[in-house]
Coordinates of C-alpha atoms in Angstrom, one line a residue:
X142 CA 0.0 0.0 0.0
X143 CA 2.9 2.4 0.8
X144 CA 4.4 1.7 -2.6
X145 CA 1.1 2.4 -4.3
X146 CA 0.7 5.7 -2.4
X147 CA 4.3 6.7 -3.3
X148 CA 3.9 6.0 -7.0
X149 CA 0.6 7.8 -7.0
X150 CA 2.1 10.9 -5.4
X151 CA 5.0 10.9 -7.8
X152 CA 2.7 10.7 -10.8
X153 CA 0.7 13.6 -9.5
X154 CA 3.9 15.6 -9.1
X155 CA 4.8 14.7 -12.7
X156 CA 1.4 16.1 -13.8
X157 CA 2.1 19.3 -11.9
X158 CA 5.5 19.6 -13.4
X159 CA 4.2 18.9 -16.9
X160 CA 1.4 21.5 -16.4
X161 CA 4.0 24.1 -15.4
X162 CA 5.9 23.6 -18.6
X163 CA 2.8 23.9 -20.7
X164 CA 1.9 27.0 -18.8
X165 CA 5.2 28.8 -19.4
X166 CA 4.6 29.8 -23.0
X167 CA 1.4 31.6 -22.0
X168 CA 2.6 33.1 -18.7
X169 CA 3.7 36.5 -20.0
X170 CA 0.3 37.0 -21.8
X171 CA -2.0 36.2 -18.9
X172 CA -3.3 38.6 -16.3
X173 CA -3.1 37.7 -12.6
X174 CA -6.7 36.7 -12.3
X175 CA -6.4 34.0 -15.0
X176 CA -3.2 32.7 -13.5
X177 CA -4.9 32.4 -10.1
X178 CA -7.9 30.6 -11.6
X179 CA -5.6 28.2 -13.5
X180 CA -3.6 27.4 -10.4
X181 CA -6.8 26.7 -8.4
X182 CA -8.2 24.4 -11.0
X183 CA -4.9 22.5 -11.4
X184 CA -4.7 22.1 -7.7
X185 CA -8.3 20.7 -7.5
X186 CA -7.5 18.4 -10.4
X187 CA -4.4 17.1 -8.7
X188 CA -6.2 16.4 -5.4
X189 CA -9.1 14.6 -7.2
X190 CA -6.5 12.5 -9.2
X191 CA -4.9 11.0 -6.1
X192 CA -7.7 8.5 -5.1
X193 CA -8.4 7.7 -8.7
X194 CA -4.8 6.8 -9.6
X195 CA -4.3 5.0 -6.3
X196 CA -7.5 2.9 -7.0
X197 CA -6.2 2.0 -10.6
X198 CA -2.9 0.7 -9.1
X199 CA -4.8 -1.1 -6.3
X200 CA -6.9 -3.0 -8.8
X201 CA -4.4 -3.6 -11.6
X202 CA -1.1 -3.5 -9.6
X203 CA 1.9 -1.3 -10.3
X204 CA 2.8 -2.7 -13.8
X205 CA 4.0 -1.1 -17.0
X206 CA 0.5 -1.2 -18.7
X207 CA -1.3 0.6 -15.8
X208 CA 1.7 3.0 -15.3
X209 CA 1.7 4.1 -18.9
X210 CA -2.1 4.3 -19.1
X211 CA -2.2 6.6 -16.1
X212 CA 0.7 8.8 -17.5
X213 CA -0.9 9.1 -20.9
X214 CA -4.6 9.5 -20.0
X215 CA -4.2 11.2 -16.6
X216 CA -2.6 14.3 -18.2
X217 CA -5.7 14.9 -20.4
X218 CA -7.8 16.7 -17.7
X219 CA -4.8 19.0 -17.0
X220 CA -4.6 19.9 -20.7
X221 CA -8.4 20.5 -20.9
X222 CA -8.2 22.8 -17.8
X223 CA -5.6 24.9 -19.4
X224 CA -7.5 25.1 -22.7
X225 CA -10.7 26.1 -21.0
X226 CA -9.0 28.6 -18.8
X227 CA -6.8 30.3 -21.4
X228 CA -9.5 30.7 -24.0
X229 CA -9.4 31.6 -27.7
X230 CA -6.0 30.1 -28.4
X231 CA -6.8 26.6 -29.7
X232 CA -4.0 26.4 -32.3
X233 CA -1.5 27.6 -29.7
X234 CA -2.6 25.0 -27.2
X235 CA -2.3 22.3 -29.9
X236 CA 1.3 23.4 -30.8
X237 CA 2.4 23.6 -27.1
X238 CA 0.9 20.2 -26.2
X239 CA 2.7 18.7 -29.3
X240 CA 6.0 20.2 -28.4
X241 CA 5.7 19.2 -24.8
X242 CA 4.9 15.7 -25.9
X243 CA 8.2 15.5 -27.8
X244 CA 10.1 16.8 -24.7
X245 CA 8.2 14.5 -22.3
X246 CA 8.9 11.4 -24.5
X247 CA 12.6 12.4 -24.5
X248 CA 12.8 12.7 -20.7
X249 CA 11.0 9.3 -20.2
X250 CA 13.5 7.8 -22.7
X251 CA 16.5 9.1 -20.7
X252 CA 14.9 7.8 -17.5
X253 CA 14.4 4.4 -19.2
X254 CA 18.0 4.3 -20.2
X255 CA 19.0 4.9 -16.6
X256 CA 16.6 2.1 -15.5
X257 CA 18.3 -0.4 -17.8
X258 CA 21.8 0.6 -16.8
X259 CA 21.4 0.7 -13.0
X260 CA 18.1 -1.0 -12.0
X261 CA 17.5 -3.8 -14.4
X262 CA 17.6 -6.5 -11.6
X263 CA 14.9 -4.8 -9.5
X264 CA 11.2 -5.8 -9.4
X265 CA 8.9 -4.2 -12.0
X266 CA 7.0 -2.1 -9.5
X267 CA 10.2 -0.8 -8.0
X268 CA 11.6 0.1 -11.4
X269 CA 8.5 2.1 -12.2
X270 CA 8.8 3.9 -8.9
X271 CA 12.5 4.7 -9.6
X272 CA 11.5 5.8 -13.2
X273 CA 9.1 8.4 -11.8
X274 CA 11.7 9.7 -9.4
X275 CA 14.3 9.9 -12.3
X276 CA 11.8 11.8 -14.4
X277 CA 11.2 14.4 -11.7
X278 CA 15.0 14.7 -11.1
X279 CA 15.6 15.3 -14.8
X280 CA 12.8 17.9 -14.7
X281 CA 14.5 19.8 -11.9
X282 CA 18.1 19.5 -13.3
X283 CA 17.0 20.6 -16.8
X284 CA 14.6 23.3 -15.5
X285 CA 16.8 26.3 -16.6
X286 CA 16.9 24.9 -20.2
X287 CA 13.2 24.0 -20.1
X288 CA 12.3 27.5 -18.9
X289 CA 14.4 29.1 -21.6
X290 CA 12.8 27.0 -24.3
X291 CA 9.2 27.0 -23.2
X292 CA 9.1 30.7 -22.3
X293 CA 10.1 31.6 -25.9
X294 CA 8.4 28.7 -27.6
X295 CA 5.2 30.5 -28.6
X296 CA 5.4 33.4 -31.0
X297 CA 2.8 36.2 -31.0
X298 CA -0.9 35.3 -31.7
X299 CA -0.8 37.0 -35.1
X300 CA 1.7 34.3 -36.2
X301 CA -1.2 31.7 -35.9
X302 CA -3.6 33.8 -37.9
X303 CA -2.0 33.0 -41.2
X304 CA -4.2 30.0 -42.1
X305 CA -3.9 27.2 -43.4
X306 CA -0.2 27.4 -42.7
X307 CA -0.9 27.9 -39.0
X308 CA -2.6 24.5 -38.9
X309 CA 0.4 22.8 -40.3
X310 CA 2.7 24.5 -37.8
X311 CA 0.4 23.6 -34.8
X312 CA 0.1 19.9 -35.9
X313 CA 3.8 19.4 -36.9
X314 CA 5.0 18.3 -33.4
X315 CA 2.2 15.8 -33.2
X316 CA 3.0 14.3 -36.6
X317 CA 6.7 14.0 -35.7
X318 CA 6.1 12.4 -32.3
X319 CA 3.1 10.2 -33.0
X320 CA 5.1 7.2 -34.2
X321 CA 7.3 7.2 -31.1
X322 CA 4.3 7.5 -28.9
X323 CA 2.6 4.4 -30.5
X324 CA 5.8 2.3 -29.9
X325 CA 6.0 3.5 -26.3
X326 CA 2.3 2.9 -25.5
X327 CA 2.4 -0.9 -25.0
X328 CA 2.6 -3.3 -22.1
X329 CA 6.3 -3.8 -22.2
X330 CA 8.4 -2.5 -19.3
X331 CA 11.6 -2.4 -21.2
X332 CA 12.2 -1.7 -24.9
X333 CA 15.1 -2.5 -27.2
X334 CA 18.2 -0.4 -27.4
X335 CA 17.3 0.4 -31.0
X336 CA 14.0 2.0 -29.9
X337 CA 15.7 3.9 -27.0
X338 CA 18.4 5.3 -29.3
X339 CA 15.9 6.2 -32.0
X340 CA 14.1 8.3 -29.4
X341 CA 17.2 10.4 -28.8
X342 CA 16.4 11.8 -32.2
X343 CA 13.6 13.7 -30.5
X344 CA 16.1 16.2 -28.9
X345 CA 17.4 17.6 -32.2
X346 CA 13.8 17.5 -33.5
X347 CA 12.5 19.6 -30.5
X348 CA 15.4 22.1 -30.8
X349 CA 15.0 22.3 -34.6
X350 CA 11.2 23.1 -34.2
X351 CA 11.9 25.6 -31.5
X352 CA 14.4 27.5 -33.5
X353 CA 12.4 27.1 -36.7
X354 CA 9.2 28.6 -35.2
X355 CA 11.2 31.5 -33.7
X356 CA 12.9 32.2 -37.0
X357 CA 9.7 31.8 -38.9
X358 CA 7.9 34.2 -36.5
X359 CA 10.7 36.7 -36.9
X360 CA 10.5 36.6 -40.7
X361 CA 6.7 36.9 -40.5
X362 CA 6.8 40.0 -38.3
X363 CA 9.6 41.6 -40.3
X364 CA 7.4 41.1 -43.4
X365 CA 4.4 42.6 -41.6
X366 CA 6.6 45.5 -40.5
X367 CA 7.9 46.1 -44.0
X368 CA 4.3 46.1 -45.4
X369 CA 3.2 48.5 -42.6
X370 CA 6.1 50.8 -43.3
X371 CA 5.4 50.7 -47.0
X372 CA 1.7 51.7 -46.3
X373 CA 2.9 54.4 -44.0
X374 CA 5.3 55.7 -46.7
X375 CA 2.4 55.7 -49.2
X376 CA 0.3 57.7 -46.8
X377 CA 3.1 60.1 -46.2
X378 CA 3.6 60.6 -49.9
X379 CA -0.1 61.1 -50.3
X380 CA -0.1 63.7 -47.6
X381 CA 2.8 65.5 -49.1
X382 CA 1.2 65.3 -52.5
X383 CA -2.0 66.9 -51.1
X384 CA 0.1 69.5 -49.4
X385 CA 2.1 70.3 -52.5
X386 CA -1.1 70.4 -54.6
X387 CA -2.5 72.9 -52.2
X388 CA 0.7 75.0 -52.4
X389 CA 0.6 74.9 -56.2
X390 CA -3.0 76.0 -56.3
X391 CA -2.2 78.8 -53.9
X392 CA 0.9 79.8 -56.0
X393 CA -1.2 79.9 -59.2
X394 CA -3.8 82.1 -57.4
X395 CA -1.0 84.4 -56.2
X396 CA 0.5 84.7 -59.7
X397 CA -3.0 85.5 -61.0
X398 CA -3.3 88.2 -58.3
X399 CA 0.1 89.6 -59.2
X400 CA -0.9 89.8 -62.8
X401 CA -4.0 91.7 -62.0
X402 CA -2.5 93.8 -59.3
X403 CA -1.6 96.7 -61.5
X404 CA -5.1 96.7 -63.1
X405 CA -6.6 96.6 -59.6
X406 CA -4.6 99.6 -58.5
X407 CA -5.6 101.5 -61.6
X408 CA -9.3 100.7 -60.8
X409 CA -8.9 101.9 -57.3
X410 CA -7.2 105.1 -58.5
X411 CA -10.0 105.8 -60.9
X412 CA -12.7 105.3 -58.2
X413 CA -10.7 107.5 -55.9
X414 CA -10.6 110.2 -58.5
X415 CA -14.3 109.9 -59.0
X416 CA -15.0 110.0 -55.3
X417 CA -16.5 106.4 -55.1
X418 CA -15.2 105.6 -51.6
X419 CA -17.8 102.9 -50.9
X420 CA -16.7 101.1 -54.1
X421 CA -13.1 101.3 -53.0
X422 CA -13.9 99.8 -49.6
X423 CA -15.9 97.0 -51.1
X424 CA -13.2 96.2 -53.6
X425 CA -10.5 96.1 -50.9
X426 CA -12.6 93.8 -48.7
X427 CA -13.0 91.3 -51.7
X428 CA -9.3 91.3 -52.2
X429 CA -8.6 90.7 -48.5
X430 CA -10.9 87.7 -48.6
X431 CA -9.3 86.3 -51.8
X432 CA -5.8 86.7 -50.3
X433 CA -6.9 84.9 -47.1
X434 CA -8.3 82.0 -49.1
X435 CA -4.9 81.4 -50.7
X436 CA -2.9 80.7 -47.6
X437 CA -2.3 77.6 -45.6
X438 CA -2.8 78.1 -41.9
X439 CA 0.4 77.4 -40.0
X440 CA -0.2 75.4 -36.9
X441 CA 3.4 74.2 -36.4
X442 CA 6.7 74.2 -38.3
X443 CA 6.6 70.5 -39.1
X444 CA 5.4 70.5 -42.7
X445 CA 3.6 67.1 -42.7
X446 CA 1.7 67.7 -39.5
X447 CA 0.9 71.2 -40.6
X448 CA -0.3 69.9 -44.0
X449 CA -2.6 67.3 -42.3
X450 CA -4.1 69.8 -40.0
X451 CA -4.6 72.5 -42.7
X452 CA -6.0 70.1 -45.2
X453 CA -8.7 68.5 -43.0
X454 CA -9.6 71.7 -41.2
X455 CA -10.2 73.5 -44.5
X456 CA -12.0 70.4 -45.8
X457 CA -14.3 70.5 -42.7
X458 CA -15.0 74.2 -43.3
X459 CA -15.8 73.5 -47.0
X460 CA -18.4 71.0 -45.9
X461 CA -19.9 73.4 -43.5
X462 CA -18.7 71.5 -40.4
X463 CA -18.4 73.8 -37.4
X464 CA -14.7 73.3 -36.5
X465 CA -13.1 74.4 -33.3
X466 CA -9.4 73.8 -32.6
X467 CA -6.9 74.5 -29.9
X468 CA -3.4 73.4 -31.1
X469 CA -0.2 73.9 -29.2
X470 CA 2.8 72.2 -30.9
X471 CA 6.4 73.2 -30.3
X472 CA 9.0 73.8 -33.0
X473 CA 10.6 70.4 -32.2
X474 CA 8.4 67.5 -31.5
X475 CA 9.3 64.6 -29.1
X476 CA 8.0 62.0 -31.6
X477 CA 8.5 61.3 -35.3
X478 CA 6.8 63.8 -37.5
X479 CA 5.8 61.2 -40.1
X480 CA 4.1 58.8 -37.6
X481 CA 2.2 61.6 -35.9
X482 CA 1.0 63.1 -39.2
X483 CA -0.3 59.7 -40.4
X484 CA -2.1 59.3 -37.1
X485 CA -3.7 62.7 -37.3
X486 CA -4.6 62.2 -41.0
X487 CA -6.4 58.9 -40.4
X488 CA -8.3 60.1 -37.4
X489 CA -9.2 63.5 -38.9
X490 CA -10.2 62.0 -42.2
X491 CA -12.6 59.6 -40.6
X492 CA -13.9 62.3 -38.3
X493 CA -14.6 64.7 -41.2
X494 CA -16.2 61.8 -43.2
X495 CA -18.5 60.9 -40.3
X496 CA -19.5 64.6 -39.8
X497 CA -20.5 64.9 -43.4
X498 CA -23.1 62.2 -42.9
X499 CA -24.7 64.3 -40.1
X500 CA -27.5 66.8 -40.7
X501 CA -26.1 70.2 -41.4
X502 CA -27.2 71.5 -38.0
X503 CA -25.2 68.7 -36.2
X504 CA -21.9 68.9 -38.0
X505 CA -19.2 69.7 -35.5
X506 CA -15.6 68.9 -35.1
X507 CA -13.3 69.7 -32.1
X508 CA -9.5 69.3 -32.2
X509 CA -7.3 69.7 -29.1
X510 CA -3.6 69.0 -29.3
X511 CA -1.5 70.1 -26.3
X512 CA 2.2 69.4 -25.6
X513 CA 4.4 70.2 -22.7
X514 CA 8.0 68.9 -22.8
X515 CA 7.7 65.2 -23.7
X516 CA 4.0 65.0 -22.8
X517 CA 1.4 65.2 -25.5
X518 CA -2.4 65.0 -25.2
X519 CA -4.6 64.7 -28.3
X520 CA -8.4 64.9 -28.3
X521 CA -10.3 64.8 -31.6
X522 CA -14.1 64.7 -31.3
X523 CA -16.9 64.8 -33.8
X524 CA -20.7 64.5 -33.6
X525 CA -22.1 61.2 -34.7
X526 CA -25.5 59.8 -33.9
X527 CA -24.9 56.2 -35.0
X528 CA -24.1 53.3 -32.6
X529 CA -20.5 52.1 -32.3
X530 CA -19.3 49.0 -30.4
X531 CA -16.0 49.1 -28.5
X532 CA -13.8 46.3 -27.2
X533 CA -12.2 46.0 -23.8
X534 CA -9.4 48.4 -25.0
X535 CA -11.9 51.1 -25.9
X536 CA -11.3 50.6 -29.6
X537 CA -14.1 50.2 -32.2
X538 CA -14.7 46.6 -33.2
X539 CA -17.4 47.4 -35.9
X540 CA -17.3 49.8 -38.7
X541 CA -20.4 52.0 -39.1
X542 CA -21.2 53.3 -42.5
X543 CA -19.7 56.8 -42.9
X544 CA -17.6 56.4 -39.8
X545 CA -14.5 54.3 -40.6
X546 CA -12.2 54.8 -37.7
X547 CA -8.5 54.0 -38.5
X548 CA -7.9 51.8 -35.5
X549 CA -5.0 50.0 -37.3
X550 CA -2.9 53.2 -37.4
X551 CA -3.9 54.1 -33.8
X552 CA -2.8 50.7 -32.5
X553 CA 0.4 50.7 -34.4
X554 CA 1.2 54.2 -33.1
X555 CA 0.3 53.3 -29.5
X556 CA 2.4 50.2 -29.6
X557 CA 5.4 52.0 -31.1
X558 CA 5.4 54.9 -28.6
X559 CA 3.8 53.3 -25.6
X560 CA 0.9 55.7 -25.8
X561 CA -2.5 55.2 -24.2
X562 CA -5.3 55.7 -26.7
X563 CA -9.0 55.2 -26.6
X564 CA -12.3 56.0 -28.3
X565 CA -15.4 57.0 -26.5
X566 CA -19.0 57.7 -27.6
X567 CA -21.4 59.7 -25.4
X568 CA -23.9 62.5 -25.7
X569 CA -23.8 62.3 -29.5
X570 CA -20.0 62.7 -29.7
X571 CA -17.3 60.2 -30.7
X572 CA -14.0 61.2 -29.1
X573 CA -10.5 59.9 -29.8
X574 CA -8.2 60.6 -26.8
X575 CA -4.5 59.9 -26.6
X576 CA -1.9 60.5 -23.9
X577 CA 1.7 60.1 -24.7
X578 CA 4.8 60.5 -22.5
X579 CA 8.1 60.0 -24.4
X580 CA 10.6 58.6 -22.0
X581 CA 14.4 58.6 -22.5
X582 CA 14.8 55.5 -20.2
X583 CA 12.8 52.6 -19.0
X584 CA 10.0 52.7 -16.4
X585 CA 6.3 53.1 -16.7
X586 CA 5.0 54.4 -13.4
X587 CA 4.7 58.1 -14.6
X588 CA 3.0 57.3 -17.8
X589 CA 0.6 54.8 -16.2
X590 CA -0.3 57.3 -13.4
X591 CA -0.8 60.2 -15.8
X592 CA -2.7 58.2 -18.3
X593 CA -5.0 56.6 -15.6
X594 CA -5.9 60.1 -14.3
X595 CA -6.4 61.4 -17.8
X596 CA -8.6 58.5 -19.0
X597 CA -10.6 58.3 -15.7
X598 CA -11.5 62.0 -16.2
X599 CA -12.2 61.3 -19.9
X600 CA -14.8 58.6 -19.0
X601 CA -16.3 60.7 -16.1
X602 CA -16.8 63.7 -18.3
X603 CA -17.1 63.5 -22.1
X604 CA -15.4 66.9 -22.2
X605 CA -17.1 70.2 -22.9
X606 CA -16.7 71.1 -26.5
X607 CA -16.3 74.8 -26.1
X608 CA -12.6 75.9 -26.4
X609 CA -11.4 78.9 -24.5

């Protein structure tokens, strides 16, 4: 009975060790609540497993068949608990379980080699007891290597979105290890040296897959980054083209004004000679309005940002959108001009397009951009009466007709600069808010504190739209 209890306890410890390795690839991506829930469920599963496993050995004896059956089938509840707790990552779970299977088979094979070399003359039940101890010792000794491998084993979730290739990657470890698993899952206590030596092949297979997945993920994300930078360059060129086109139009108007300037002066002189002062005043007012229409408003010295603001504010005015703005940008920005101009262009373009769909009496746009040192606060709000759904990160998850919000560029910008950005809809207004603190060194307490204060206030009050 003591031997049965000892083997049962060792197998439960093996399940716990195995669950820990399968948990490591997800550990950095889970919040504390999910981790606590996972630990509680695994603990309950381990406690429940003790009498079940002990009863199996009590009925069948501690023999190779029952030992292998418990090891293979007893780990299934632990896997299911992890899958049900860490939801929405089916392919990742399949890949991790397959890779862990290769590693587990390899460790059992090393323990089996030790059994043959040192404990071949012992009774079968004692060999199985020693085998479980050897497996746990190997787990502890190899833990630094195991942590390094399993912590970096899983690439970002986006790597598994490229289907059907993601299915092949997820199932590859299973395919490679299935043949060895079938040979191991029999009633024999000891296998031939040929089988044992062939399983040593699992080590280079595991390491190859580990490096292959990491290298593949790196190439995948480099390709995505290249494509994103290409799109950003296209948007920058488009913004510059619009800016240059506006400048050329203004230049042509100015040249036309210069051509007619002499004639205008002569007209004014004639009216002055005839005493038509009201006509002179009216003519001068018309010329002032024409000159004002040919200039681009200067909000800052950064040409791309200035072009984005000028183009969309003038576009809003042309569509009879009541536009209020309070913009304070320094000569030198703490962030890249190109990235910031693309962000503003996307958000402003969608805000203007949404406002155009509103009735004329409800077309309003508010732009606030304030900077102080390395801090920057942006708030762009427009009236919109349609319904918009938001996810847990306060980003739109559905596109409403006439209100296509550029969440892709917002997320890319926020990830690159560590900014806190959110959308909000209340009282007939859709508001984009962003807080950015550009740090020279690491640390996040200041940005977290400031952003929490900023966004808490943002949610408590949707912000008065009047600008002093």
